[in-house]
CSV table of C-alpha atoms in Angstrom, one decimal:
chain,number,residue,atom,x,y,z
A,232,UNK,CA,27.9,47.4,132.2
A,233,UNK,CA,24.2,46.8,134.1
A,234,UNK,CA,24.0,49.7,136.2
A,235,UNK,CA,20.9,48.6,137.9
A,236,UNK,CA,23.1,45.6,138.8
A,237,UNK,CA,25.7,47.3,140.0
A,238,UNK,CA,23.2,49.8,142.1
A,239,UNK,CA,21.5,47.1,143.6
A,240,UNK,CA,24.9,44.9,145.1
A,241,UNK,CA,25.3,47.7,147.7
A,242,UNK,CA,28.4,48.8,146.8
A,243,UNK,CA,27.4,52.6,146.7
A,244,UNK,CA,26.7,52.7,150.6
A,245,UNK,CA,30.2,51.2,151.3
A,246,UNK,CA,31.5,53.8,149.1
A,247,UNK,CA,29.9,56.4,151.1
A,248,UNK,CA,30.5,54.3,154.3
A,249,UNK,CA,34.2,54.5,153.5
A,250,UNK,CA,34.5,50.9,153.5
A,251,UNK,CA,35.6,50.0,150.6
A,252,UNK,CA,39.6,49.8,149.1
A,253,UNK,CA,41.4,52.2,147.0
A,254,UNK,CA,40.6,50.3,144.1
A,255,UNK,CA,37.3,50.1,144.7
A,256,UNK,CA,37.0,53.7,145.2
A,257,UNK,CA,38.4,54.6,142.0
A,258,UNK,CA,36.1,52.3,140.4
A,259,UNK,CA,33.2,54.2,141.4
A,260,UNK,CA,34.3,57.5,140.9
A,261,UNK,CA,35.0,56.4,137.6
A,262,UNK,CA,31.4,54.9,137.2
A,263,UNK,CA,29.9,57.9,138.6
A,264,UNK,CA,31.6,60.2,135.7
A,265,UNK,CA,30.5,57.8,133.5
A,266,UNK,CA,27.0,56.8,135.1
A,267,UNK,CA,24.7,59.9,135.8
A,268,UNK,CA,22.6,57.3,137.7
A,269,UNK,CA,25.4,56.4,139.6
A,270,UNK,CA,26.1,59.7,140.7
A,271,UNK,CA,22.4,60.8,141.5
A,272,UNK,CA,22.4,57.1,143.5
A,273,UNK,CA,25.6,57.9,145.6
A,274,UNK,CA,24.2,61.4,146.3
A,275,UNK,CA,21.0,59.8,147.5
A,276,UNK,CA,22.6,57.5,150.1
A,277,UNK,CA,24.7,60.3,151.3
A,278,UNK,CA,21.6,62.5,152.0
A,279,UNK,CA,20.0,59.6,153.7
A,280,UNK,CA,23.4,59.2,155.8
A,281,UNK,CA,23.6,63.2,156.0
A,282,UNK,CA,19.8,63.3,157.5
A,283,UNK,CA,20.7,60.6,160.0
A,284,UNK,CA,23.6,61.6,161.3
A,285,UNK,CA,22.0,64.6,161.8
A,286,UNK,CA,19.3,63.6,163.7
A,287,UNK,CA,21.6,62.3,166.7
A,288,UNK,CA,23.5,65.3,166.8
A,289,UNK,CA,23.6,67.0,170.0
A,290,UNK,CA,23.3,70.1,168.7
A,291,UNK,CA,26.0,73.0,168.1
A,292,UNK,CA,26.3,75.8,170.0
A,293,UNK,CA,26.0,79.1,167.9
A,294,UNK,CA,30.0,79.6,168.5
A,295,UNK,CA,30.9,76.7,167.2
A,296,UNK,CA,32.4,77.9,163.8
A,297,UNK,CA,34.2,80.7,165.3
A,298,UNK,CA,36.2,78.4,167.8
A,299,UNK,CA,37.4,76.5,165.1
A,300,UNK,CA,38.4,79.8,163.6
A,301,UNK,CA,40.1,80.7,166.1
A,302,UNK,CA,42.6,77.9,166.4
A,303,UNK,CA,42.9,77.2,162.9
A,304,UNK,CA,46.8,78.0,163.2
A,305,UNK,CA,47.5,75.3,165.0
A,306,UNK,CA,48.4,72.2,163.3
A,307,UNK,CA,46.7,69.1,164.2
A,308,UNK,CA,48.5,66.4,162.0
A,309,UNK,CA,45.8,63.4,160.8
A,310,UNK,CA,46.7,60.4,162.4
A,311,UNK,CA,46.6,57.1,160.1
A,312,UNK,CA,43.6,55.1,160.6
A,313,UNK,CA,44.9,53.2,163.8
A,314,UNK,CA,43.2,54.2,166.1
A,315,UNK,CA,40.5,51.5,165.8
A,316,UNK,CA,40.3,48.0,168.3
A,317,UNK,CA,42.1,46.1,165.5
A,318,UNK,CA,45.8,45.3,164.6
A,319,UNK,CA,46.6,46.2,161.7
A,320,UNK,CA,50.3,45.0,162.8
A,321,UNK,CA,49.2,41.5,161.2
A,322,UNK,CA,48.0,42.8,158.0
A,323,UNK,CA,51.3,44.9,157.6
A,324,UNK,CA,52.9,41.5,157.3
A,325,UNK,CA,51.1,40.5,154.8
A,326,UNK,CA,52.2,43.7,152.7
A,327,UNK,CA,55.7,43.2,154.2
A,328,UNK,CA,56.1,39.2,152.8
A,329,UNK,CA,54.9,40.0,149.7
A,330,UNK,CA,56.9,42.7,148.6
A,331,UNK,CA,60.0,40.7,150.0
A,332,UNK,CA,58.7,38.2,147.8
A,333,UNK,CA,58.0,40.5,144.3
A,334,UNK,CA,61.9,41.3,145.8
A,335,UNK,CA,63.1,38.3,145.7
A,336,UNK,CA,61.6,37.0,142.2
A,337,UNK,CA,62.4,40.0,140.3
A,338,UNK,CA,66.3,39.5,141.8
A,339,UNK,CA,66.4,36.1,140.7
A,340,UNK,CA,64.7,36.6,137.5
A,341,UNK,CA,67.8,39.4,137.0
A,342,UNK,CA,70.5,36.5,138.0
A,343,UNK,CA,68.8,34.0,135.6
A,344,UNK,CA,69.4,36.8,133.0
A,345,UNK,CA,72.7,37.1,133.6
A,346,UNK,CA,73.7,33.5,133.6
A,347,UNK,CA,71.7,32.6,130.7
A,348,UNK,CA,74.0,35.4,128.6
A,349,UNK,CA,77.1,34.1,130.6
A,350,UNK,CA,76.2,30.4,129.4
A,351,UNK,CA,75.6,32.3,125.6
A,352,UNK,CA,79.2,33.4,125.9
A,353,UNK,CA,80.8,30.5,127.2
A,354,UNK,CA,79.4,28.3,124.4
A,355,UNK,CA,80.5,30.8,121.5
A,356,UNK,CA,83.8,31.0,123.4
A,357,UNK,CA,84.1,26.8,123.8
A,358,UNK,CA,82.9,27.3,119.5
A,359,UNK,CA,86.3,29.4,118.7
A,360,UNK,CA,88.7,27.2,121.0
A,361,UNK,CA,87.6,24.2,119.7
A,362,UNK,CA,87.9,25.8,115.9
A,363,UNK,CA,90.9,27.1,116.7
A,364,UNK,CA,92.5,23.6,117.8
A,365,UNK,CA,91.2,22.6,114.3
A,366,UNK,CA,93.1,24.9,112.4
A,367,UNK,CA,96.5,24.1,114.4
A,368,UNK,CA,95.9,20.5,114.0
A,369,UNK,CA,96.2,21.1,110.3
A,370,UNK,CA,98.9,23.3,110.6
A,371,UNK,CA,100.6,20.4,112.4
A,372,UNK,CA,99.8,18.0,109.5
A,373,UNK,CA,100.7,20.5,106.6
A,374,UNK,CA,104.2,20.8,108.6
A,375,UNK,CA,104.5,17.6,108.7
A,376,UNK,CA,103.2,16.4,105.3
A,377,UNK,CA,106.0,19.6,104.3
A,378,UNK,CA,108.9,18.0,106.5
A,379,UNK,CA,108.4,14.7,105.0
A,380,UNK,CA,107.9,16.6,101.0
A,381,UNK,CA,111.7,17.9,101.9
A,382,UNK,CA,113.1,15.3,103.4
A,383,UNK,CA,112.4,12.8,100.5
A,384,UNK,CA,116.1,11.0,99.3
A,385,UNK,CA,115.3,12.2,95.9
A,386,UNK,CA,115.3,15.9,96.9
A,387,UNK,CA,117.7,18.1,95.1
A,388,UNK,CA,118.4,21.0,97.4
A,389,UNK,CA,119.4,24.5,95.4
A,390,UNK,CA,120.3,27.5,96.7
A,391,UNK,CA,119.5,30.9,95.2
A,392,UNK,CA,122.1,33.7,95.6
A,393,UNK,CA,121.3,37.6,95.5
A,394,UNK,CA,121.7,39.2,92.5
A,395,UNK,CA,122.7,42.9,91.6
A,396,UNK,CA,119.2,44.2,92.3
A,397,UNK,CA,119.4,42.9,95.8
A,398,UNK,CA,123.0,41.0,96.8
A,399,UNK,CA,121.6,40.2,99.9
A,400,UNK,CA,118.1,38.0,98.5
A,401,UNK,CA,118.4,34.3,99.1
A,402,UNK,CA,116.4,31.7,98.3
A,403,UNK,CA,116.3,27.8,98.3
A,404,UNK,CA,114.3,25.6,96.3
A,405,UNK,CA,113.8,21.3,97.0
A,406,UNK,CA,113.1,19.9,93.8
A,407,UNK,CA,111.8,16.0,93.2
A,408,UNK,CA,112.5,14.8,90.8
A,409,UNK,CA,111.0,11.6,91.5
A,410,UNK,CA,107.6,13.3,91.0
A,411,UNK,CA,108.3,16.4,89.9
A,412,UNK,CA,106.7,18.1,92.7
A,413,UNK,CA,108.8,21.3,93.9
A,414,UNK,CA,108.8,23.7,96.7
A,415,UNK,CA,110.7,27.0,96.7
A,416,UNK,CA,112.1,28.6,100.1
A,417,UNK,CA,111.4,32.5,99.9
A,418,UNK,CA,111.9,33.1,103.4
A,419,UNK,CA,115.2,35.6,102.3
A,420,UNK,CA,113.3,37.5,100.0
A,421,UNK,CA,112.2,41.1,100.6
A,422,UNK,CA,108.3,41.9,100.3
A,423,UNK,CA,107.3,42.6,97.0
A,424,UNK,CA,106.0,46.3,96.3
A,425,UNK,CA,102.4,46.7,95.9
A,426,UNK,CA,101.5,45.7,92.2
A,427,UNK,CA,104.2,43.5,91.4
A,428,UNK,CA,105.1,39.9,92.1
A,429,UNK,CA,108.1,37.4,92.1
A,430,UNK,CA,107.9,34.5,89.2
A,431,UNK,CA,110.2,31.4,89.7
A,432,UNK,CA,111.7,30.4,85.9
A,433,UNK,CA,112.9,27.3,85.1
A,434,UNK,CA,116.6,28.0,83.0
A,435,UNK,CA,118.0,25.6,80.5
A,436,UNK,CA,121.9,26.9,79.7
A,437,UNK,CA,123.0,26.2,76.0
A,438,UNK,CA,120.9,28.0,75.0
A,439,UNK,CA,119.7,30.2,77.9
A,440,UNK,CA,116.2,29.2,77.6
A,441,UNK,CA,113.7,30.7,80.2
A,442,UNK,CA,110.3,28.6,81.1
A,443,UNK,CA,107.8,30.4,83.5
A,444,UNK,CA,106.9,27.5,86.8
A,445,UNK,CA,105.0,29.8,88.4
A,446,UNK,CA,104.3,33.1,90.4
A,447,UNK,CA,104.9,33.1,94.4
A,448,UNK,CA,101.1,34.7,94.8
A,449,UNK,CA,99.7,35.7,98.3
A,450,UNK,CA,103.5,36.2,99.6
A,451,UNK,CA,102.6,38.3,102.2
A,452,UNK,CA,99.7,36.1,103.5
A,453,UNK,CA,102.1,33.3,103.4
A,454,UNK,CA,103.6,32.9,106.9
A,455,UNK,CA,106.0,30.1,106.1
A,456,UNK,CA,106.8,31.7,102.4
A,457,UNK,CA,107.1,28.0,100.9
A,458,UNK,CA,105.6,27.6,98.0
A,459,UNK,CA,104.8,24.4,96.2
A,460,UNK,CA,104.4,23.4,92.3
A,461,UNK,CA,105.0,21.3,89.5
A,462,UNK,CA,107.9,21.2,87.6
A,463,UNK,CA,108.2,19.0,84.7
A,464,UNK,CA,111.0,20.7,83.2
A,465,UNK,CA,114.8,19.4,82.6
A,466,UNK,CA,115.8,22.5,84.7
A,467,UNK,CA,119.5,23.3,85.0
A,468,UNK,CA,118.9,26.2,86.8
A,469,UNK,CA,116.2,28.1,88.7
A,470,UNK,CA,115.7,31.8,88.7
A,471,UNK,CA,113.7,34.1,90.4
A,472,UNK,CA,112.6,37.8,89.0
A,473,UNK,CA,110.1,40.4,90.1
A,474,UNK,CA,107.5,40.8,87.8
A,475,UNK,CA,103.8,43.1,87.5
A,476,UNK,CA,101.2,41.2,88.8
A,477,UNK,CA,99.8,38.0,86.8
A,478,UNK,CA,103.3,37.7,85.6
A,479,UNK,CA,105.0,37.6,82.6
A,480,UNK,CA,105.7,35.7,79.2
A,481,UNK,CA,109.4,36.1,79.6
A,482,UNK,CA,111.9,37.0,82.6
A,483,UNK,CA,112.8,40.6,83.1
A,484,UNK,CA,116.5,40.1,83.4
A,485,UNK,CA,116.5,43.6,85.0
A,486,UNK,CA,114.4,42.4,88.2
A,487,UNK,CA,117.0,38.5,88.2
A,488,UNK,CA,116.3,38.9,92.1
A,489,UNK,CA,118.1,35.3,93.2
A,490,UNK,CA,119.9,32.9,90.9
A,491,UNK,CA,121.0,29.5,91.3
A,492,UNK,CA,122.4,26.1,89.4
A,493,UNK,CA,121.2,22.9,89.8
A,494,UNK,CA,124.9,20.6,90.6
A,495,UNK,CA,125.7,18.4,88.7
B,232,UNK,CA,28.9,77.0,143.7
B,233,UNK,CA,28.5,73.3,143.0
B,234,UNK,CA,30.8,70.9,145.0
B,235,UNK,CA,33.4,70.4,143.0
B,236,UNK,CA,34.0,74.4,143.3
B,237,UNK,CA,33.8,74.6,146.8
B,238,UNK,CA,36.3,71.9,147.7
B,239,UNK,CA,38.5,73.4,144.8
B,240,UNK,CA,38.5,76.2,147.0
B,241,UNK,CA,38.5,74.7,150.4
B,242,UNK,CA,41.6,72.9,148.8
B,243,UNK,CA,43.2,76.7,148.3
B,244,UNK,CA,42.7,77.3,151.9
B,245,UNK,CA,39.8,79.6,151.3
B,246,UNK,CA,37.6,80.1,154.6
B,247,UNK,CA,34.7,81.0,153.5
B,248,UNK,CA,35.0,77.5,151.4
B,249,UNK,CA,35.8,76.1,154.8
B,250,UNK,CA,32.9,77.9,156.7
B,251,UNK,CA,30.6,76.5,154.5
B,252,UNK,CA,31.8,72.8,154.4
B,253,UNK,CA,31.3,73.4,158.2
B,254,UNK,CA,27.8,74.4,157.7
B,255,UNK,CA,27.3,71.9,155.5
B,256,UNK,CA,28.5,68.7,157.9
B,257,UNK,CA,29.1,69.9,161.5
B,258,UNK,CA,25.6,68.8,163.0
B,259,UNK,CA,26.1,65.4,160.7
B,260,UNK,CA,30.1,64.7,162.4
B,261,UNK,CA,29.5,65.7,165.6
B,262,UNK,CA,26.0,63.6,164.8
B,263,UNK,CA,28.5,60.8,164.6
B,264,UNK,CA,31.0,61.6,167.3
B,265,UNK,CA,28.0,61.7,170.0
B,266,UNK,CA,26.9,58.6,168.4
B,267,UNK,CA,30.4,56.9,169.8
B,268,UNK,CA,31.2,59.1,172.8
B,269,UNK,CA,27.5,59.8,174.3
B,270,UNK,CA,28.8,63.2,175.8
B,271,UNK,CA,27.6,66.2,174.1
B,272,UNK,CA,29.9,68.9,174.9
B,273,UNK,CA,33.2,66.5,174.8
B,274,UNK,CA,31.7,65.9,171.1
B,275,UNK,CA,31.7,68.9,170.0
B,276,UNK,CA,35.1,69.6,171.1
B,277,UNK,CA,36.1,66.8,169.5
B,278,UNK,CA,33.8,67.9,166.6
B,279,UNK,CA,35.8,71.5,166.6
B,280,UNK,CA,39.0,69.3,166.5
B,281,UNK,CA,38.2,67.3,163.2
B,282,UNK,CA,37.1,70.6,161.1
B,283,UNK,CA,40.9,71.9,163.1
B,284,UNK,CA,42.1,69.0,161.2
B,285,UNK,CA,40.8,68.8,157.7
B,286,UNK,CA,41.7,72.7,157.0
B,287,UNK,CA,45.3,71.7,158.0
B,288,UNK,CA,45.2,68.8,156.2
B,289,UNK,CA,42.5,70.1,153.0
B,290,UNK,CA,45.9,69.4,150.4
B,291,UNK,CA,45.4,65.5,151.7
B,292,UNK,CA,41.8,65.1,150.2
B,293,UNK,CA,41.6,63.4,147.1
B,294,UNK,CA,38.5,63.4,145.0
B,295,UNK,CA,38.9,60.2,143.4
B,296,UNK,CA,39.4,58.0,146.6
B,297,UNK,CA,35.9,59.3,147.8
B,298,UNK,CA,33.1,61.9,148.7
B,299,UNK,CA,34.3,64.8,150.7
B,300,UNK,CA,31.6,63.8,153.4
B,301,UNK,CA,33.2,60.2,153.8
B,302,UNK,CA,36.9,61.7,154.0
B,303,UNK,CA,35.8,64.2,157.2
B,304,UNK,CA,33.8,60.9,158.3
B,305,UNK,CA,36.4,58.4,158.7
B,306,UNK,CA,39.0,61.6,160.2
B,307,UNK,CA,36.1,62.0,163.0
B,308,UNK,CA,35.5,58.0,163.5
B,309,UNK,CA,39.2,58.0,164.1
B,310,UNK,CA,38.7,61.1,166.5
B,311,UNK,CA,36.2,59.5,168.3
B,312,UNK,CA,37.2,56.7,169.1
B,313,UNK,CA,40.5,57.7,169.9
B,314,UNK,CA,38.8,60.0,172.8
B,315,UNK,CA,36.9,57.2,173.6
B,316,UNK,CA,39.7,55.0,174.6
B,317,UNK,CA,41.8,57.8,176.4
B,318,UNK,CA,38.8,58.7,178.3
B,319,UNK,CA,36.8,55.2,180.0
B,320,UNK,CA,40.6,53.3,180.0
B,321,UNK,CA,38.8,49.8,180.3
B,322,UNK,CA,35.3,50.1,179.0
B,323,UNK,CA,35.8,51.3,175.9
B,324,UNK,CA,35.9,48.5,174.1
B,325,UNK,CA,33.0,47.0,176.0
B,326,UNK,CA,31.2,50.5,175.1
B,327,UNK,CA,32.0,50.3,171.2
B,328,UNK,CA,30.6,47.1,171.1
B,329,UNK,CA,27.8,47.4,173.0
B,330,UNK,CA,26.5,50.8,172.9
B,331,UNK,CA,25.1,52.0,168.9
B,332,UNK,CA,24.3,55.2,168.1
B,333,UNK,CA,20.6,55.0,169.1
B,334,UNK,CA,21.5,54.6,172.7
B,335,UNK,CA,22.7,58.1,172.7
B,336,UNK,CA,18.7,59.5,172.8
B,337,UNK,CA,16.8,56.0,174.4
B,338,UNK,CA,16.4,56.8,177.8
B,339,UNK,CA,17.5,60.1,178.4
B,340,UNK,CA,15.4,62.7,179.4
B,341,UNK,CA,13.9,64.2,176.1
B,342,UNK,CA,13.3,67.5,177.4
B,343,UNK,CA,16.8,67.8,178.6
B,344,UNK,CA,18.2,66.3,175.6
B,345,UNK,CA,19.5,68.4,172.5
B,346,UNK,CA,18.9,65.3,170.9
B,347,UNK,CA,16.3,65.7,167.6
B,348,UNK,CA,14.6,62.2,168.7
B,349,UNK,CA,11.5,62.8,167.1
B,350,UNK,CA,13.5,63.3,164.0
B,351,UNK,CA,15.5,59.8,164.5
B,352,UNK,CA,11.9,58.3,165.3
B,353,UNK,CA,10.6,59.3,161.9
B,354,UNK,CA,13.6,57.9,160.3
B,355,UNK,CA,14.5,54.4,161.9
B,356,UNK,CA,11.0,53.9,162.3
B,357,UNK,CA,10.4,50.0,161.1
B,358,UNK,CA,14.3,49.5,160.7
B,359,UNK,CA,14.9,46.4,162.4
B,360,UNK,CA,17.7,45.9,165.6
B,361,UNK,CA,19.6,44.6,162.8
B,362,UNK,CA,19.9,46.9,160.7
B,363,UNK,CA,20.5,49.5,163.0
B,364,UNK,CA,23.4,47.4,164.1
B,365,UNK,CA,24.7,47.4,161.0
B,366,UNK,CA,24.5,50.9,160.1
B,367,UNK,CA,25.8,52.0,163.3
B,368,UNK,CA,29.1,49.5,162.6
B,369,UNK,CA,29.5,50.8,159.1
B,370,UNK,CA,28.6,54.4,159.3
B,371,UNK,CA,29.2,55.3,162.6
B,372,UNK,CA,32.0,52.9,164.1
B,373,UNK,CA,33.6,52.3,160.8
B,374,UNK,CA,34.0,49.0,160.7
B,375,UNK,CA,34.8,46.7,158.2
B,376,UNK,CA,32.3,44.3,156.2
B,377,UNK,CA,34.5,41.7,157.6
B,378,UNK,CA,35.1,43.2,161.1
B,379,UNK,CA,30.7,44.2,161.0
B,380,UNK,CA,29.8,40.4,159.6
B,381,UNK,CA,32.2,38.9,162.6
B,382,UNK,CA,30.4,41.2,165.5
B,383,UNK,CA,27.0,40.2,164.2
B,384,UNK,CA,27.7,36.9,163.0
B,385,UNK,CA,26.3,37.2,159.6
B,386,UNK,CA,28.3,35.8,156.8
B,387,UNK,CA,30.1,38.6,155.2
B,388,UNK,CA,28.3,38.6,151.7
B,389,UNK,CA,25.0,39.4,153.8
B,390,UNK,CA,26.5,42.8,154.7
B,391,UNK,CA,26.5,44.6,151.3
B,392,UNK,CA,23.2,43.2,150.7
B,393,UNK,CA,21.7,43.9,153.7
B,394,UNK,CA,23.2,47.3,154.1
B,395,UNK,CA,21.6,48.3,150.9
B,396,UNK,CA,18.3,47.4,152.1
B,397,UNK,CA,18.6,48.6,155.5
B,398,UNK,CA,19.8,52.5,154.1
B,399,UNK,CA,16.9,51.7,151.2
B,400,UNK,CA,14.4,51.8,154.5
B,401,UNK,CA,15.9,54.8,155.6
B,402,UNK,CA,15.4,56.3,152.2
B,403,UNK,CA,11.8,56.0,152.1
B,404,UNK,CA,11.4,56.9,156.1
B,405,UNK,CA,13.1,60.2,154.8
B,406,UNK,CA,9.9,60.6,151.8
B,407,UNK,CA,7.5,60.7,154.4
């Protein structure tokens, strides 16, 4: 910073004029921390203003001092500067409008806040609808494709009956020949304990020959318990058995949960 | 005691702090307050009533927003000219424009007169009307650079500049 420069624009006699703003003020005091010269300058103008004032003073009475002592009780609040031939009244509106204007952007900088979020939530919410209409559109075409799979005229239709282990188990299994594709019912079946899992054999009779089709995996997570695979075999009868998970080579005859033949 | 100290303790509502301050700017505010009122001993009441003032309101002074001297200024600019309106109703206006500060010792009887007007001699001498215009507005009436440029019809960057040169004058009146 020149401080000749700034010396020289006159802006020290304001200071000591009391003319300048608040800003301004601070700025010099600051300068004049900062600035011996500053300081020495300000002090210069004020002795000139000091010595002049002085001069057209009408001269105190000795006394003077001590009248102002004695009323220093009383309280004699300062009055704002308004007491000069101005009207300040204008420039308050000035303040006024602007502040209701800062108001007034920062409130609808707040509502554009809030409705950019609300937009953010709408669209993830309008995201899961739509996905979710997705997934029951192919729920409605797996039912259907299912419906039609059962209702095929070359679907056998066997029923499972409940065996010792649980008389009340049931289960049905639709078997095509046609393609070989079968799907098994398990809807009556009780939940398999943790660990374990049902297998669906395929059973030929003379002799009783077990062949493994497949395991009913996932049966909790299946809602509709319907299970679909291949079955190649000349079955004659199906059977289901609970068996430790991954399944087993052969049936334990123990765990025949439902049993059923294929007619004739 | 430097003057930091002293307002420290003025600020702590010390009088002999306050007695000094007085010492130090009562002939320089009632200086001021004749300079608007042109009535001697109505100025130094008025005078009394602004050193009244800034010991009941010493906690209000703040360092940072300007010299000590310029705070008890612009309280007894307010003061004066506040007495001045309750006092000539009409004219008052007509004598705050008018009237400066020099008026106060032209013309009256210098005998009579407390006034120091060799003093003020000595230290306007070679100021021009202008620039005792100017520094009466600023100094005495406390107007603003706008308010001063408007009365005198100057454009308002003229009054910094010329300020500083008029107070410069004054500054080397004082040397000799």
């Amino acid at each position: 910073m020149d401080v000749k420069k700034y010396i020289a624009s006159g802006i020290l006699e304001l200071y000591v004029a009391g003319e300048l703003s608040e800003e301004q003020n601070l700025e010099v005091h600051q300068y004049a921390l900062q600035y011996p010269e500053i300081k020495t300058e300000i002090e210069a103008i004020e002795s000139a203003v000091l010595e002049l004032t002085k001069s057209v003073s009408p001269g105190l009475s000795s006394k003077s001092f001590e009248n102002v002592k004695k009323q220093l009780g009383h309280v004699i609040p300062l009055e704002p500067e308004a007491s000069r031939p101005r009207a300040p009244f204008t420039s308050y509106i000035g303040w006024a409008a602007s502040i209701l204007f800062a108001l007034g952007a920062l409130w609808l900088y707040f509502e554009n806040t809030a409705l950019t979020s609300e937009i953010e939530v709408v669209t993830q919410e309008k995201q899961s609808l739509e996905e979710e209409i997705k997934r029951n559109r192919n729920a409605i075409v797996n039912s259907k494709e299912l419906l039609n799979a059962l209702r095929a005229q070359s679907v056998e239709v066997i029923a499972l009956g409940g065996q010792t282990v649980a008389p009340d188990a049931y289960a049905k299994v639709y078997w095509n020949k046609g393609n070989q594709s079968l799907y098994v019912d398990a809807q009556g079946l009780p939940k398999p304990p943790t660990g374990y899992a049902y297998q669906l054999w395929s059973l030929t009779l003379n002799p009783l020959t077990p062949t493994s089709i497949g395991l009913l995996e996932k049966f909790a997570e299946n809602e509709e318990q319907i299970f679909e695979f291949d079955n190649p075999n000349a079955s004659e009868a199906f059977g289901i058995t609970l068996e430790p998970e991954g399944g087993s080579e052969s049936p334990t005859l123990e765990q025949l949960y439902t049993l059923g033949a294929v007619g004739p | 005691m430097d003057l930091e100290t002293l307002i420290q303790n003025f600020q702590k509502k010390d009088t002999a702090a306050f007695q000094q301050l007085n010492k130090m700017y009562a002939e320089n505010i009632c200086g001021v307050i004749n300079g608007i009122l042109k009535n001697p001993e109505r100025s130094e009441e008025v005078c009394q009533d602004v050193f009244i003032k800034i010991w009941n309101n010493a906690k209000s002074y703040n360092p940072s927003k300007g010299r000590i001297f310029t705070w008890i200024l612009k309280i007894a600019r307010n003061a004066a000219i506040d007495e001045l309106r309750s006092k000539s109703h009409k004219n008052w206006k007509k004598n705050l424009y008018t009237d400066n500060f020099v008026g106060n010792f032209e013309g009256a009887d210098h005998n009579d007169s407390k006034v120091d007007s060799i003093g003020i001699e000595r230290l306007l001498k070679g100021l021009k009307q202008k620039c005792i215009q100017l520094i009466d507005l600023l100094y005495f009436k406390g107007f603003t650079q706008k308010e001063a440029a408007e009365q005198l019809d100057i454009p308002i960057g003229t009054v910094k500049t010329r300020n500083r040169s008029c107070i410069s004058q004054l500054r080397e009146n004082m040397k000799n």
